[in-house]
Coordinates of C-alpha atoms in Angstrom, one line a residue:
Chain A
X117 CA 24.6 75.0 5.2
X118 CA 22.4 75.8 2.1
X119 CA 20.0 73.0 3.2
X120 CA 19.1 75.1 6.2
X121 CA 17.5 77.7 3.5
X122 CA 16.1 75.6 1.5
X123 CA 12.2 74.8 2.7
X124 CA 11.3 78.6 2.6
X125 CA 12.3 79.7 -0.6
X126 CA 11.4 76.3 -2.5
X127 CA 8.1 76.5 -0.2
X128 CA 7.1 80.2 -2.3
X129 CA 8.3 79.0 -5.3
X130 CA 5.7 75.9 -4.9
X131 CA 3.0 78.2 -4.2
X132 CA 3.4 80.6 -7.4
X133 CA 0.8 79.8 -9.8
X134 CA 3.1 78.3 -12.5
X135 CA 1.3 78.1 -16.2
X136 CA -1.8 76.6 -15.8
X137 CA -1.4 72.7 -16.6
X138 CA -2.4 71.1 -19.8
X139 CA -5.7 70.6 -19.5
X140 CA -4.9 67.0 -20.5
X141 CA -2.7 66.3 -18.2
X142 CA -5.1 67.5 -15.6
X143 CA -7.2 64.7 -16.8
X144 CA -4.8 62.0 -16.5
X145 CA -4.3 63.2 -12.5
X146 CA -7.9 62.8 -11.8
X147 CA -7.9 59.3 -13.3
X148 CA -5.2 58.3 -11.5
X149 CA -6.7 59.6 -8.2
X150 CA -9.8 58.2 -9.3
X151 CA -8.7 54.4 -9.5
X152 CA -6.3 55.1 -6.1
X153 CA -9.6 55.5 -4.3
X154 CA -11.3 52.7 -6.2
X155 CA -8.0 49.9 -5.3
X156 CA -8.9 51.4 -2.0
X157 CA -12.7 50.8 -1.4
X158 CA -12.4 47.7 -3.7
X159 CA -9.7 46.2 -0.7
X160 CA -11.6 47.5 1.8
X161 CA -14.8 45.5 0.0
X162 CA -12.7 42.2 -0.4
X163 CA -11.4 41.9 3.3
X164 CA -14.7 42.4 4.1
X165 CA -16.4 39.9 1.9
X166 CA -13.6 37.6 2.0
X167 CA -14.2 37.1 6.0
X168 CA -10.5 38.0 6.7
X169 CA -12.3 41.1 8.8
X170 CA -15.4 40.1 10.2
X171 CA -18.6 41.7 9.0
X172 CA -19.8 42.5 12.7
X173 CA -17.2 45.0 13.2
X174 CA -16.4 46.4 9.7
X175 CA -19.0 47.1 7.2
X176 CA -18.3 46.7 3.7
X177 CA -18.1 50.4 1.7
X178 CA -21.6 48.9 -0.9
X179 CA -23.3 48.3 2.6
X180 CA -22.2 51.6 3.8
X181 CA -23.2 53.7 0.5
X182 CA -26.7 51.7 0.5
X183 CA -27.5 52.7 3.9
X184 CA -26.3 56.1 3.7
X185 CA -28.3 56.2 0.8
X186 CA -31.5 55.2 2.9
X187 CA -30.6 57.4 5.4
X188 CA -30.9 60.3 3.2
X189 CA -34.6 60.2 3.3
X190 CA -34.9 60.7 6.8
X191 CA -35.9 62.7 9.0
X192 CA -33.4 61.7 11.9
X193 CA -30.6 62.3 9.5
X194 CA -30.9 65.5 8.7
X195 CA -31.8 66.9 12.3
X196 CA -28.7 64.9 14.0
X197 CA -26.3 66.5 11.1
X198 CA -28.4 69.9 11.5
X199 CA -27.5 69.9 15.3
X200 CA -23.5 69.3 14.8
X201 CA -23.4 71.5 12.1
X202 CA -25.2 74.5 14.5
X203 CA -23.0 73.9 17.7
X204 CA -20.1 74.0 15.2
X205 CA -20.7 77.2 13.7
X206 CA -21.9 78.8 16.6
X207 CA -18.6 77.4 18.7
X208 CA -16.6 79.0 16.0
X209 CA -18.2 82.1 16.5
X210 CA -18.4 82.5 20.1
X211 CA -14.1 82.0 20.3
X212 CA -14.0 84.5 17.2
X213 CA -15.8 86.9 18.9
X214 CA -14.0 86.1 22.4
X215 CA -10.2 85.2 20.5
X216 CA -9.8 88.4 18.3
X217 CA -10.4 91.0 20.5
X218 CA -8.3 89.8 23.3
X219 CA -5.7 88.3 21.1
X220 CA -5.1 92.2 19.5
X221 CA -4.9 93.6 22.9
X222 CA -2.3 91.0 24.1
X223 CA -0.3 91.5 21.0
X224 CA -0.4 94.8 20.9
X225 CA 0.9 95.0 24.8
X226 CA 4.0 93.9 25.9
X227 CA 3.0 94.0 29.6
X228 CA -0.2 92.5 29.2
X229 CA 1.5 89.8 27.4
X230 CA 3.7 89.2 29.8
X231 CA 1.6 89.0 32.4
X232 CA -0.7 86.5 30.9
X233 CA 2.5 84.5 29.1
X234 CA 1.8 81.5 31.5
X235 CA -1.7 81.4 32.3
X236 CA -2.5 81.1 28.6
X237 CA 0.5 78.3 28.0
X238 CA -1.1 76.9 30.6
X239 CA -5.0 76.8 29.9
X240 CA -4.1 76.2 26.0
X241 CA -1.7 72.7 26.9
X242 CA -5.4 71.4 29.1
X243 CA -6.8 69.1 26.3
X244 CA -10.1 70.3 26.2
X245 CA -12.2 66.4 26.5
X246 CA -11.0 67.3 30.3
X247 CA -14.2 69.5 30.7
X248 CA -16.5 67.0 29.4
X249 CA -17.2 65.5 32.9
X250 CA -17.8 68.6 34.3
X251 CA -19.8 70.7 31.8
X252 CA -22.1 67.3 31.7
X253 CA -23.1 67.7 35.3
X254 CA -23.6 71.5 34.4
X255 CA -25.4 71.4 31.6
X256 CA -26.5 67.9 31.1
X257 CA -26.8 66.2 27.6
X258 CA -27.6 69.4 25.8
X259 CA -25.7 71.4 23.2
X260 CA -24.4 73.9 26.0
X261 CA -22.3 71.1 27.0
X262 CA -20.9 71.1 23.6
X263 CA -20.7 74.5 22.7
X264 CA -18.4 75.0 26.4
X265 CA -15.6 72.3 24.9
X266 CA -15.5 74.3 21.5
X267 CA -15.3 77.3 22.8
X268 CA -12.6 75.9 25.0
X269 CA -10.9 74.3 22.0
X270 CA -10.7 76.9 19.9
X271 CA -10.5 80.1 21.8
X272 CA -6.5 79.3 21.7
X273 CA -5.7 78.6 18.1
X274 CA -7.3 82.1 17.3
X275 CA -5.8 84.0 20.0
X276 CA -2.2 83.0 19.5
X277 CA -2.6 83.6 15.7
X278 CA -3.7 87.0 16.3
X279 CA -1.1 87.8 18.4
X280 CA 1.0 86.8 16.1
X281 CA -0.5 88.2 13.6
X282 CA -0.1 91.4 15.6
X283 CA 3.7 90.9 15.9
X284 CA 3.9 90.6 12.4
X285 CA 2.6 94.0 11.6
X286 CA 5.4 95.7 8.9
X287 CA 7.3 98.2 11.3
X288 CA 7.6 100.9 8.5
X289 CA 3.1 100.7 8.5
X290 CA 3.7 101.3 12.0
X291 CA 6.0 104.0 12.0
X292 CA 3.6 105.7 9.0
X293 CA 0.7 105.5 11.2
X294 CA 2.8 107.6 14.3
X295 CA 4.0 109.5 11.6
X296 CA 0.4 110.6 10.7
X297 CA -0.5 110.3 14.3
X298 CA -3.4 108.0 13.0
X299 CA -5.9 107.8 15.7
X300 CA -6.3 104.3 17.9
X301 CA -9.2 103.1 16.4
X302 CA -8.1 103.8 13.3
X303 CA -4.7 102.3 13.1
X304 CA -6.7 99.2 14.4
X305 CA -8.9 99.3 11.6
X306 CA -6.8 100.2 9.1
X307 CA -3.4 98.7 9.5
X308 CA -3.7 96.2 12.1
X309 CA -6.7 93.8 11.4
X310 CA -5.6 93.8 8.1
X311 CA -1.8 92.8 8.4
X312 CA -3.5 89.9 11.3
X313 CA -6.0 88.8 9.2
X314 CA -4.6 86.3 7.3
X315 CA -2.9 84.8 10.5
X316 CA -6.4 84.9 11.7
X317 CA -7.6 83.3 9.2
X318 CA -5.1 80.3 9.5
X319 CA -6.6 80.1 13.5
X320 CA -9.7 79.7 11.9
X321 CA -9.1 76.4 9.7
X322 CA -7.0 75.2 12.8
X323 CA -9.8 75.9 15.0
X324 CA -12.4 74.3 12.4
X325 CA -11.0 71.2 12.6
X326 CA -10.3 70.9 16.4
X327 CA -14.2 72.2 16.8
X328 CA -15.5 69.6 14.5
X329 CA -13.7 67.2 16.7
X330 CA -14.5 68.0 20.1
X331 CA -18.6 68.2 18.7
X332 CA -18.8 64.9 17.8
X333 CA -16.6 63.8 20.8
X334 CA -18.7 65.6 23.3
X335 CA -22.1 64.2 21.2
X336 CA -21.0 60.6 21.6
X337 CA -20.1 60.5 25.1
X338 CA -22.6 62.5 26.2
X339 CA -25.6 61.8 24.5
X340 CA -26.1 65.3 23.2
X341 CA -28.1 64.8 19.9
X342 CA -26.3 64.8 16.9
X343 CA -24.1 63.2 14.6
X344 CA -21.6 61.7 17.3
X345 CA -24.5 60.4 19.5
X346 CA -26.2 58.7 16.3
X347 CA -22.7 56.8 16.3
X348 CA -23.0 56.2 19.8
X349 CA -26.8 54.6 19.6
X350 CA -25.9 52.7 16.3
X351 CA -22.7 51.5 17.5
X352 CA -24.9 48.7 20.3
X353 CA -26.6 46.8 17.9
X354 CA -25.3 44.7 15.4
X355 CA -28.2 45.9 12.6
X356 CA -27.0 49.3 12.9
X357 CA -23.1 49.1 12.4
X358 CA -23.4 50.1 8.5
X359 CA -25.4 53.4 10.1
X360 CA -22.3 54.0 12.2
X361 CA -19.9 54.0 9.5
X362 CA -22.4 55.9 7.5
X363 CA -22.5 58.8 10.5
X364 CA -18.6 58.6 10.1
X365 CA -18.6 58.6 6.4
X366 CA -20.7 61.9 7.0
X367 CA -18.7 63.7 9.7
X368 CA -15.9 63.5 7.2
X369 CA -17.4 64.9 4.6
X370 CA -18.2 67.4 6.4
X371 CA -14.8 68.0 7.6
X372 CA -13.5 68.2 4.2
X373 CA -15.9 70.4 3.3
X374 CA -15.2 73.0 5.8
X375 CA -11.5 72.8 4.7
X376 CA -11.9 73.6 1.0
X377 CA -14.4 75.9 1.9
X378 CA -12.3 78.2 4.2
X379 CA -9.6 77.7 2.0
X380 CA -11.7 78.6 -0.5
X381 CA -13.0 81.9 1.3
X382 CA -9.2 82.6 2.3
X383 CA -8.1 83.1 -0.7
X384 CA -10.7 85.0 -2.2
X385 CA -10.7 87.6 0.9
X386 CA -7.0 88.1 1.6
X387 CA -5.7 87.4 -2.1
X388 CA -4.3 91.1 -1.7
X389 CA -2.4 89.8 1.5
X390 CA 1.7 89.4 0.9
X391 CA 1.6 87.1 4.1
X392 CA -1.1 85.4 2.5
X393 CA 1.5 82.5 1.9
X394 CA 1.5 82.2 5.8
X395 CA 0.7 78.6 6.5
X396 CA 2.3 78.6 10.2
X397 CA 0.6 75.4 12.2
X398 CA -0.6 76.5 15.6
Chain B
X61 CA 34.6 94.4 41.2
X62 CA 32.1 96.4 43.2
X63 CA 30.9 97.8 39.9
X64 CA 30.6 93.9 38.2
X65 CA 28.6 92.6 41.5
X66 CA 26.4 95.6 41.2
X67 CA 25.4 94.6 38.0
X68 CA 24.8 91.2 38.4
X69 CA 22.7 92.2 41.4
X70 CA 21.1 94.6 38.9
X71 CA 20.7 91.7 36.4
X72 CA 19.1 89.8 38.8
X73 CA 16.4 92.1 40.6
X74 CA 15.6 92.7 36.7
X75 CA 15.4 88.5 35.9
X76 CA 13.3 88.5 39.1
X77 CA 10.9 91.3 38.0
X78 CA 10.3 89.7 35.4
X79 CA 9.6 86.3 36.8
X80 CA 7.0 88.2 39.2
X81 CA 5.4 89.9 36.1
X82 CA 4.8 86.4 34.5
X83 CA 3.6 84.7 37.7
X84 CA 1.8 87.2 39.2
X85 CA -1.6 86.6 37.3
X86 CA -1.3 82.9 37.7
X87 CA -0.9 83.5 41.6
X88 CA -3.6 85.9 41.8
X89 CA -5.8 83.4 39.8
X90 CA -5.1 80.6 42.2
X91 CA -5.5 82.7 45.7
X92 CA -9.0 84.2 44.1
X93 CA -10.3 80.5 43.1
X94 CA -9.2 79.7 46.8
X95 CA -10.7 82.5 48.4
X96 CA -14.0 82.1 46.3
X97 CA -14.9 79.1 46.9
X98 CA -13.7 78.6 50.4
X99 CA -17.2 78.8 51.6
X100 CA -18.5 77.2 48.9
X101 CA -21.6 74.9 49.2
X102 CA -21.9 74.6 45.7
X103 CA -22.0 71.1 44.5
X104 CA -20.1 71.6 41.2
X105 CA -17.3 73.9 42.7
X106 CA -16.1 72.4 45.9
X107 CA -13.9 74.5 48.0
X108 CA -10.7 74.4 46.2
X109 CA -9.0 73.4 49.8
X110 CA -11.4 70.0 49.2
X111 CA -9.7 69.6 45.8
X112 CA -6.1 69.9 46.6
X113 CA -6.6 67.2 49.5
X114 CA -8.2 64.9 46.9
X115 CA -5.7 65.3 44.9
X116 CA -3.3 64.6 47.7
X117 CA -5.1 61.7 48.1
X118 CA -6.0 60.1 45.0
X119 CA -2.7 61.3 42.7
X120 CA -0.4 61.3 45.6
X121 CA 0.6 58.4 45.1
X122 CA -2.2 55.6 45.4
X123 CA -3.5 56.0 41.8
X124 CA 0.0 56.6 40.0
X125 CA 1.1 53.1 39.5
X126 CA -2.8 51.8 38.4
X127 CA -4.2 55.2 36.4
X128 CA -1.7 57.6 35.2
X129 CA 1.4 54.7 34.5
X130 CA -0.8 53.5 31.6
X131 CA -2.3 56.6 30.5
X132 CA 1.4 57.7 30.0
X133 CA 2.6 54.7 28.3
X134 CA -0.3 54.1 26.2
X135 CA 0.4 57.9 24.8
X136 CA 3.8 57.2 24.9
X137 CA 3.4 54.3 22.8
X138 CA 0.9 55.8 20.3
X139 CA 2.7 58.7 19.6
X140 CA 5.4 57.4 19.0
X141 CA 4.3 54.8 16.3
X142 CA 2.2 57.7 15.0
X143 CA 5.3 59.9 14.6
X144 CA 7.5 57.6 13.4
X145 CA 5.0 55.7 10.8
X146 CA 3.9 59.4 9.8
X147 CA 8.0 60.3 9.3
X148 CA 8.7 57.4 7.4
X149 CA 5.9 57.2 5.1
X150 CA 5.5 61.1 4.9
X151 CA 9.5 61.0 3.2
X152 CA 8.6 58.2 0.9
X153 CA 5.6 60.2 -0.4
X154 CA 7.5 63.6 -0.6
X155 CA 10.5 62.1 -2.8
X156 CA 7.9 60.8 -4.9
X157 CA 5.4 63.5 -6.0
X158 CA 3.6 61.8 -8.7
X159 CA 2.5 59.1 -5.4
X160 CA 1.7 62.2 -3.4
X161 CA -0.5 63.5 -6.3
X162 CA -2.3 60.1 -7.0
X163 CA -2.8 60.2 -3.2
X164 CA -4.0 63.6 -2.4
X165 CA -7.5 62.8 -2.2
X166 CA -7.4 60.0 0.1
X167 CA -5.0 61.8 2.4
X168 CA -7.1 64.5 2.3
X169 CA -10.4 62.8 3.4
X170 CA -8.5 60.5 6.0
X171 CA -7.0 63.7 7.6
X172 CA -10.6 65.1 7.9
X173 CA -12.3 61.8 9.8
X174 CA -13.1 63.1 13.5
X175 CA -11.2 60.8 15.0
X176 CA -13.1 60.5 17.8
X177 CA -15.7 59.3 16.0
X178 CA -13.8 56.5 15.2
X179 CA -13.4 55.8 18.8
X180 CA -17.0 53.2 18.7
X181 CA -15.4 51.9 15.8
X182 CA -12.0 50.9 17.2
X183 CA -14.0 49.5 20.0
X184 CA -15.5 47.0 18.1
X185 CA -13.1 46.0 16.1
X186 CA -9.9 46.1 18.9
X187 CA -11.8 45.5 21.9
X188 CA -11.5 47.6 25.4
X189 CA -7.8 48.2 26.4
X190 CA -4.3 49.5 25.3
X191 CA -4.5 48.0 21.7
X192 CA -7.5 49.8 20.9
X193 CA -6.0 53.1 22.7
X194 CA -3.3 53.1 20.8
X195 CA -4.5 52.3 17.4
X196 CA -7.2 55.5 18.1
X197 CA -4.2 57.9 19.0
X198 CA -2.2 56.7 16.0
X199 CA -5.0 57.0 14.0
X200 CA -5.7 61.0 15.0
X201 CA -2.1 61.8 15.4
X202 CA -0.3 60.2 12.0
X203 CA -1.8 62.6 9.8
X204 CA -0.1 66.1 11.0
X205 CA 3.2 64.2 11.6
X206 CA 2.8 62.6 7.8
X207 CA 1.6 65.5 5.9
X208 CA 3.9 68.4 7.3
X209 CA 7.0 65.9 6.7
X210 CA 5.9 65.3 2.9
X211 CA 5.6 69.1 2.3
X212 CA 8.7 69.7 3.9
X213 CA 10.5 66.9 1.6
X214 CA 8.9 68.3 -1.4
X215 CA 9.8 71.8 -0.7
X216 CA 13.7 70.4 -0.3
X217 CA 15.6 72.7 -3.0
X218 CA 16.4 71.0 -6.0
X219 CA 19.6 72.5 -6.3
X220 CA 20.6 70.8 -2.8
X221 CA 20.2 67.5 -4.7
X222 CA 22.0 68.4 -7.3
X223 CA 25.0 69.7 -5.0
X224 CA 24.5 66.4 -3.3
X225 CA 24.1 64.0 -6.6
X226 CA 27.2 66.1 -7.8
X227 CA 29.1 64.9 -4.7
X228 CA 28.4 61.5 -5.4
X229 CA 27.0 61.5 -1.8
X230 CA 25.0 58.1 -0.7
X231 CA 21.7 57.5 -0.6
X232 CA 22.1 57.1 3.3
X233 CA 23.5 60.5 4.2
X234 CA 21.2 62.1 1.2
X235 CA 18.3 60.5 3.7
X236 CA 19.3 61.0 6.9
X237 CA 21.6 63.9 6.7
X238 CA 19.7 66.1 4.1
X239 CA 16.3 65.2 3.7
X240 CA 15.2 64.5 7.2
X241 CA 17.2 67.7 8.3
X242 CA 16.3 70.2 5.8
X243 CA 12.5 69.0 6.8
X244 CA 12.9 68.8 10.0
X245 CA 11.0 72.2 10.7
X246 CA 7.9 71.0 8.9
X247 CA 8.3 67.7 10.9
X248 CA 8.6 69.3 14.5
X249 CA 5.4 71.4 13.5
X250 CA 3.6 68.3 12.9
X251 CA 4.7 66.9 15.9
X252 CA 3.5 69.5 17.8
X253 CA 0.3 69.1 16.6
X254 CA 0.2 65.6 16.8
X255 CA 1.4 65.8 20.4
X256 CA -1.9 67.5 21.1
X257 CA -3.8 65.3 19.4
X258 CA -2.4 62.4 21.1
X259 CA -3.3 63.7 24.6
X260 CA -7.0 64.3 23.5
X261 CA -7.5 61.2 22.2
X262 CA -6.0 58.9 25.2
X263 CA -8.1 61.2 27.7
X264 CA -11.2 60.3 25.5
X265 CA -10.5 56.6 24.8
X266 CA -10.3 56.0 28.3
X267 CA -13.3 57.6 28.9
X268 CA -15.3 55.3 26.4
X269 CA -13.4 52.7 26.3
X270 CA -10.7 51.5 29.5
X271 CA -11.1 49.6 32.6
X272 CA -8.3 52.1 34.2
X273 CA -6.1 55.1 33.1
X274 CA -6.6 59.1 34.3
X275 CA -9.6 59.5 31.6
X276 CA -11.4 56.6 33.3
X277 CA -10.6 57.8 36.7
X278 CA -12.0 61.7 35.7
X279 CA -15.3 60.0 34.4
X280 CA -15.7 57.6 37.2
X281 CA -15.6 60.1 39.8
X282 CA -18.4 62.4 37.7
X283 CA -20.7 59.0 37.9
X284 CA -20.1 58.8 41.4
X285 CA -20.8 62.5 42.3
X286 CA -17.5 62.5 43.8
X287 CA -16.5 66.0 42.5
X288 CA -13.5 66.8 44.3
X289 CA -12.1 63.8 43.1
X290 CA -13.4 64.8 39.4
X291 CA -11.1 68.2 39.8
X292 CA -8.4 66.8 41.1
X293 CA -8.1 64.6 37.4
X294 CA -8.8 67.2 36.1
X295 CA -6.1 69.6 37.7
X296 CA -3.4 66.4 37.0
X297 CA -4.3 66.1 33.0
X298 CA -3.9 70.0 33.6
X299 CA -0.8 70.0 34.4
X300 CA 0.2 66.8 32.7
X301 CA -0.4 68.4 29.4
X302 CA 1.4 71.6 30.1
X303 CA 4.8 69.4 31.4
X304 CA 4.4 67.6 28.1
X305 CA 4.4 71.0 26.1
X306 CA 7.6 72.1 28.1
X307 CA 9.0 68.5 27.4
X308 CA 8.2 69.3 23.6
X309 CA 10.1 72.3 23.7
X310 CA 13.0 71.2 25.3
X311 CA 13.0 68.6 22.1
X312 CA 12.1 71.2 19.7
X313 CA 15.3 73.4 20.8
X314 CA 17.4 70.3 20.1
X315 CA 16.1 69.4 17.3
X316 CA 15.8 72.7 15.5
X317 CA 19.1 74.4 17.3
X318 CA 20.8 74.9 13.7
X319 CA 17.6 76.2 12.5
X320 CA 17.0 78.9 15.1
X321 CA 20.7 79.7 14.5
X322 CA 20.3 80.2 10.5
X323 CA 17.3 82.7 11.3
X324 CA 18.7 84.4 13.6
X325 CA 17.9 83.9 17.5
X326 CA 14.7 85.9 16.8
X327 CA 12.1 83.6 17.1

């Protein structure tokens, strides 16, 4: 019976800045994570050179750092990282602008809840690469194309964690508010974007990710510049493989990026949140 | 017993209020598509009435056995190696911190690759056809599955081991009985995700990358202009993925029934 309490508490206490760690010891974890990743690319490197993967279909990580390195320089690079990066951010905030509104309206109504209960189950459960076809023959191979399968993506992440964000709201700030019959605009302002934010905020790193996704997805099949159709172009000749793992190598990094960077921004903007220890997967 | 049947009837007008409350904007969204486009000579938005009977007659049943049995048991398959492999190696790295730590980077950077863009990748190096479907899905779908269960495993209280190690309990039922159950929140989240996942990446790898399968199907008909037929995939990985969220939840409930109970029946 205990076990069933056991992940929440344990989870807060792991959370709780404990002393800060021996500087030290710090040092010994970053070696150690160091030579993980070195074992890692060195393998990678061997089964490579070795033969026991063949080089036509797997680059070796040198040949992927030189050519990355190369690629640098150009041009081309920059413009087809330039274009994911822009339908990503402006995805993002298209379904922000779209997700928050409507998500504190549906949280804050039972009916309208209710009433929209299944069509949103059911539009959220559509994996979103289903639009592909269709917003290709719309728009053809341009970033509109794109921008409709993020938008599409991520528009549900944010709305359900706003609602729920809304459903989370402290009854007692609630009551205070009626108490002081706080006008509408102002309770939203003042006690209910804050207590959501946070949950907000999670549908934002969900939604990140998804986005990042579904851009290069729609890129490479569809031809709309960038880095997925770089991957696409480099992926039919043989010369041009170590550029394809080098384009992946990239979206990556950028992926990680994003993540330490929200959760980065997270915690400096809601560190005064209590829920801020909210980590509920959409 | 006039009073008890007028209840129930009063129980049951109220259940079926509420069922027409929840239903009533998906019916009015359907009957306004349908009257919309009735007349429509649009090329992109066929008269839903065109869509339905392409449906009919592509998914009902002549393309079931050839298109959506392997785009089922390809997902099938992938999802479950990714949610078992992601289980099993997700415990081993949560009972063991210091492996977690000396891993955290690498997990970290594998759980950021856009899988899809691995999807050229797995081509080459799998080929076209279920193997390389498969390894994409487990690929995308390990990582939610694998890092929810080790931060459920390493948020285990240490007193429960103790209790446990005090009991002289076996390794076995410490595993199977304690671990996997006290995580088994953290796990079903993951799998949730992963579940998603899964779905986008066998639509998308049959796209690129299959000779058959509903993805294949939904981007052949595009290339042949034959839009009616394009909606009807469309409508059928529609409603494919919503069954497979109610599946989910069935599961979920299962799975988590002692959990639901310990929180009360709130959420």
């Amino acid at each position: 019976m205990t076990v069933a309490f056991a992940d929440r508490p344990a989870r807060g206490r792991a959370k709780r800045p404990g002393p800060a760690p021996v500087i030290g010891q710090r040092v010994k974890v970053l070696g150690i994570q160091t030579a993980c990743v070195a074992v890692l690319l060195a393998a990678w490197q061997l089964a490579v050179v070795s033969g026991a993967v063949p080089e036509s279909e797997v680059t070796q990580p040198t040949a992927v750092a030189h050519r990355l390195w190369d690629m640098l320089a150009t041009q081309e690079f920059w413009s087809a990282v330039g274009e994911t990066a822009h339908t990503w951010v402006i995805g993002l905030l298209v379904s922000l602008v779209v997700a928050v509104p409507l998500g504190l309206l549906l949280g804050a109504s039972t009916l309208l809840y209710r009433m929209f209960r299944v069509t949103i189950d059911f539009l959220r459960t559509i994996p979103p690469v289903v639009l592909l076809p269709l917003a290709l023959l719309l728009y053809g191979a341009r970033e509109q194309t794109a921008l409709l399968l993020v938008a599409f993506g991520s528009v549900w992440p944010l709305l359900l964690q706003t609602m729920y964000g809304v459903h989370q709201v402290d009854p007692v700030s609630r009551d205070v508010a009626r108490a002081y019959q706080l006008r509408r605009l102002d309770f939203v302002r003042s006690v209910l974007l804050p207590s959501a934010a946070p949950f907000v905020a999670t549908g934002v790193r969900i939604a990140a990710t998804m986005s990042l996704l579904l851009v290069v997805g729609s890129e490479l099949l569809g031809g709309i510049p960038g880095i997925g159709a770089q991957i696409a172009v480099d992926q039919t000749s043989a010369a041009q493989i170590p550029s394809m793992y080098a384009y992946v190598v990239v979206a990556t990094a950028l992926g990680v990026a994003v993540n330490l960077l929200i959760v980065r921004l997270e915690r400096r903007v809601l560190s005064w949140h209590s829920a801020h220890k909210s980590q509920q997967e959409a | 017993m006039a009073f008890g049947s007028q209840v129930t009837t009063r129980g049951l007008t109220r259940r079926s209020a509420a069922l027409a409350l929840e239903l009533v904007v998906p019916a009015a969204i359907v009957v306004a598509w349908w009257l919309a486009s009735s007349g429509s000579t649009s090329l992109y938005f066929p008269p839903l009435s065109k869509i339905v009977s392409a449906f009919r007659q592509i998914w009902l049943f002549s393309h079931v056995g050839p298109d959506a049995g392997p785009s089922l048991e390809h997902l099938a398959a992938g999802y479950l190696l990714a949610s078992v492999s992601g289980v099993v190696v997700g415990v081993a790295i949560g009972l063991l911190p210091s492996v977690g730590e000396a891993l955290a980077p690498i997990l970290e950077a594998l759980r950021a690759v856009p899988a899809l863009a691995l999807v050229p990748a797995a081509v080459l190096i799998l080929g076209i056809g279920p193997s390389m479907q498969i390894g994409v899905i487990v690929s995308a779908a390990v990582w939610p599955v694998l890092l929810n269960t080790a931060d459920g495993v390493r948020g285990i209280d240490p007193q429960v081991n103790d209790v446990a190690r005090s009991y002289r309990i076996g390794w076995r039922d410490r595993l199977l009985r304690m671990v996997l159950r006290a995580a088994s929140p953290q796990i079903v989240a993951g799998m949730r995700t992963a579940l998603s996942i899964a779905v986008v990446m066998i639509v998308f790898s049959e796209m690129v990358g299959s000779t058959n399968g509903i993805g294949y199907q939904l981007l052949q008909s595009q290339r042949a202009f034959d839009i009616p037929g394009m909606w009807s995939a469309m409508i059928l990985l529609g409603i494919l993925g919503y069954l497979l969220n109610i599946l989910f939840r069935g599961f979920e409930r299962g799975v988590l029934a002692w959990h639901r109970g310990m929180r009360g029946a709130s959420d």
